[in-house]
């Protein structure tokens, strides 16, 4: 699946919805049913650790410089400040059959599951 439409886009919102996360860009929308790690140049933060929410939200207004989604492997989003959101998509790391969805337009109607 190609998520390269978010390259050059600013992260506009980080939305916590019950048991999933939405990353909203100008138009594109990533919905994640698993919690990504936030990798800073000096350290990383995982779901449940202190400051996890702040680490995600701190990237709001930062531009994406690289984004890849390799089904069965990983989703990686790198921001211009060097921070990376990383999510393993390996079967052994997931709790359910799908790990998320991506919509280039932000509409649920054209969302593709991964």
Coordinates of C-alpha atoms in Angstrom, one line a residue:
X1 CA 0.0 0.0 0.0
X2 CA 1.3 3.4 -0.9
X3 CA 1.1 6.0 1.9
X4 CA 3.5 8.4 0.2
X5 CA 0.8 11.1 -0.1
X6 CA 1.6 12.1 3.5
X7 CA 5.2 13.0 2.5
X8 CA 5.4 16.8 2.7
X9 CA 2.2 17.0 4.7
X10 CA 2.0 18.4 8.2
X11 CA 0.5 16.2 11.0
X12 CA -2.7 18.2 11.8
X13 CA -4.2 16.1 14.6
X14 CA -3.6 13.1 16.8
X15 CA -7.0 11.6 17.8
X16 CA -7.4 9.0 20.5
X17 CA -10.7 7.2 19.9
X18 CA -11.5 4.5 22.5
X19 CA -9.0 1.7 21.5
X20 CA -7.5 3.1 18.4
X21 CA -5.5 6.1 17.1
X22 CA -6.0 8.4 14.2
X23 CA -3.3 10.5 12.6
X24 CA -4.8 13.2 10.5
X25 CA -3.0 15.2 7.8
X26 CA -4.4 17.9 5.5
X27 CA -6.5 15.3 3.7
X28 CA -5.0 11.8 4.3
X29 CA -6.0 9.9 7.4
X30 CA -4.3 6.9 9.1
X31 CA -6.3 4.9 11.5
X32 CA -4.2 2.5 13.7
X33 CA -5.6 -0.3 15.8
X34 CA -2.2 -0.9 17.4
X35 CA -0.1 1.7 19.1
X36 CA 3.0 2.9 17.3
X37 CA 6.3 3.5 19.1
X38 CA 7.6 7.1 19.0
X39 CA 11.4 7.0 18.2
X40 CA 13.3 10.2 19.1
X41 CA 17.0 10.5 18.2
X42 CA 18.0 9.9 21.8
X43 CA 15.2 7.5 23.1
X44 CA 11.9 5.9 22.4
X45 CA 8.5 5.9 24.0
X46 CA 5.9 3.2 23.8
X47 CA 2.2 3.0 24.6
X48 CA 1.5 3.0 28.4
X49 CA 4.8 4.8 29.2
X50 CA 4.8 8.3 30.8
X51 CA 4.6 11.1 28.1
X52 CA 3.5 8.7 25.3
X53 CA 0.5 11.0 24.4
X54 CA 2.7 14.1 24.6
X55 CA 5.3 12.5 22.4
X56 CA 2.7 11.8 19.7
X57 CA 1.1 15.2 20.0
X58 CA 4.4 17.0 19.9
X59 CA 4.7 16.1 16.2
X60 CA 1.5 18.1 15.3
X61 CA 2.5 20.8 12.7
X62 CA 5.7 18.9 11.8
X63 CA 6.1 17.7 8.2
X64 CA 6.6 14.1 7.1
X65 CA 9.8 13.5 5.2
X66 CA 9.4 9.8 4.6
X67 CA 6.5 7.3 4.9
X68 CA 6.5 3.6 4.1
X69 CA 4.0 0.8 4.7
X70 CA 5.2 -2.7 4.0
X71 CA 2.3 -5.0 4.7
X72 CA 3.3 -7.8 7.0
X73 CA 6.4 -5.9 8.1
X74 CA 6.1 -2.3 9.3
X75 CA 4.6 1.2 9.0
X76 CA 7.2 4.0 9.4
X77 CA 6.6 7.7 9.4
X78 CA 9.6 10.0 9.7
X79 CA 9.2 13.7 10.5
X80 CA 11.5 16.5 9.5
X81 CA 12.7 16.9 13.2
X82 CA 14.0 13.3 13.1
X83 CA 11.2 11.8 15.1
X84 CA 9.8 8.5 13.8
X85 CA 6.5 6.8 14.4
X86 CA 7.1 3.0 14.0
X87 CA 4.5 0.3 14.0
X88 CA 5.3 -3.4 13.6
X89 CA 2.8 -5.1 11.2
X90 CA 4.2 -8.6 11.8
X91 CA 1.5 -11.1 12.6
X92 CA 3.1 -12.0 15.9
X93 CA 3.1 -8.4 17.1
X94 CA -0.6 -7.7 16.3
X95 CA -3.7 -8.4 18.4
X96 CA -6.2 -8.7 15.6
X97 CA -6.5 -9.4 11.9
X98 CA -6.1 -5.8 10.8
X99 CA -3.7 -3.2 12.1
X100 CA -5.3 -0.1 10.5
X101 CA -6.5 1.7 7.5
X102 CA -5.4 4.5 5.2
X103 CA -7.5 7.0 3.3
X104 CA -5.8 9.4 0.9
X105 CA -8.9 11.6 1.0
X106 CA -9.7 11.3 4.7
X107 CA -13.0 9.6 3.9
X108 CA -14.0 6.3 5.3
X109 CA -15.5 5.4 1.9
X110 CA -12.1 5.0 0.3
X111 CA -10.1 3.7 3.3
X112 CA -8.0 0.7 2.6
X113 CA -7.3 -1.7 5.4
X114 CA -3.8 -3.1 6.1

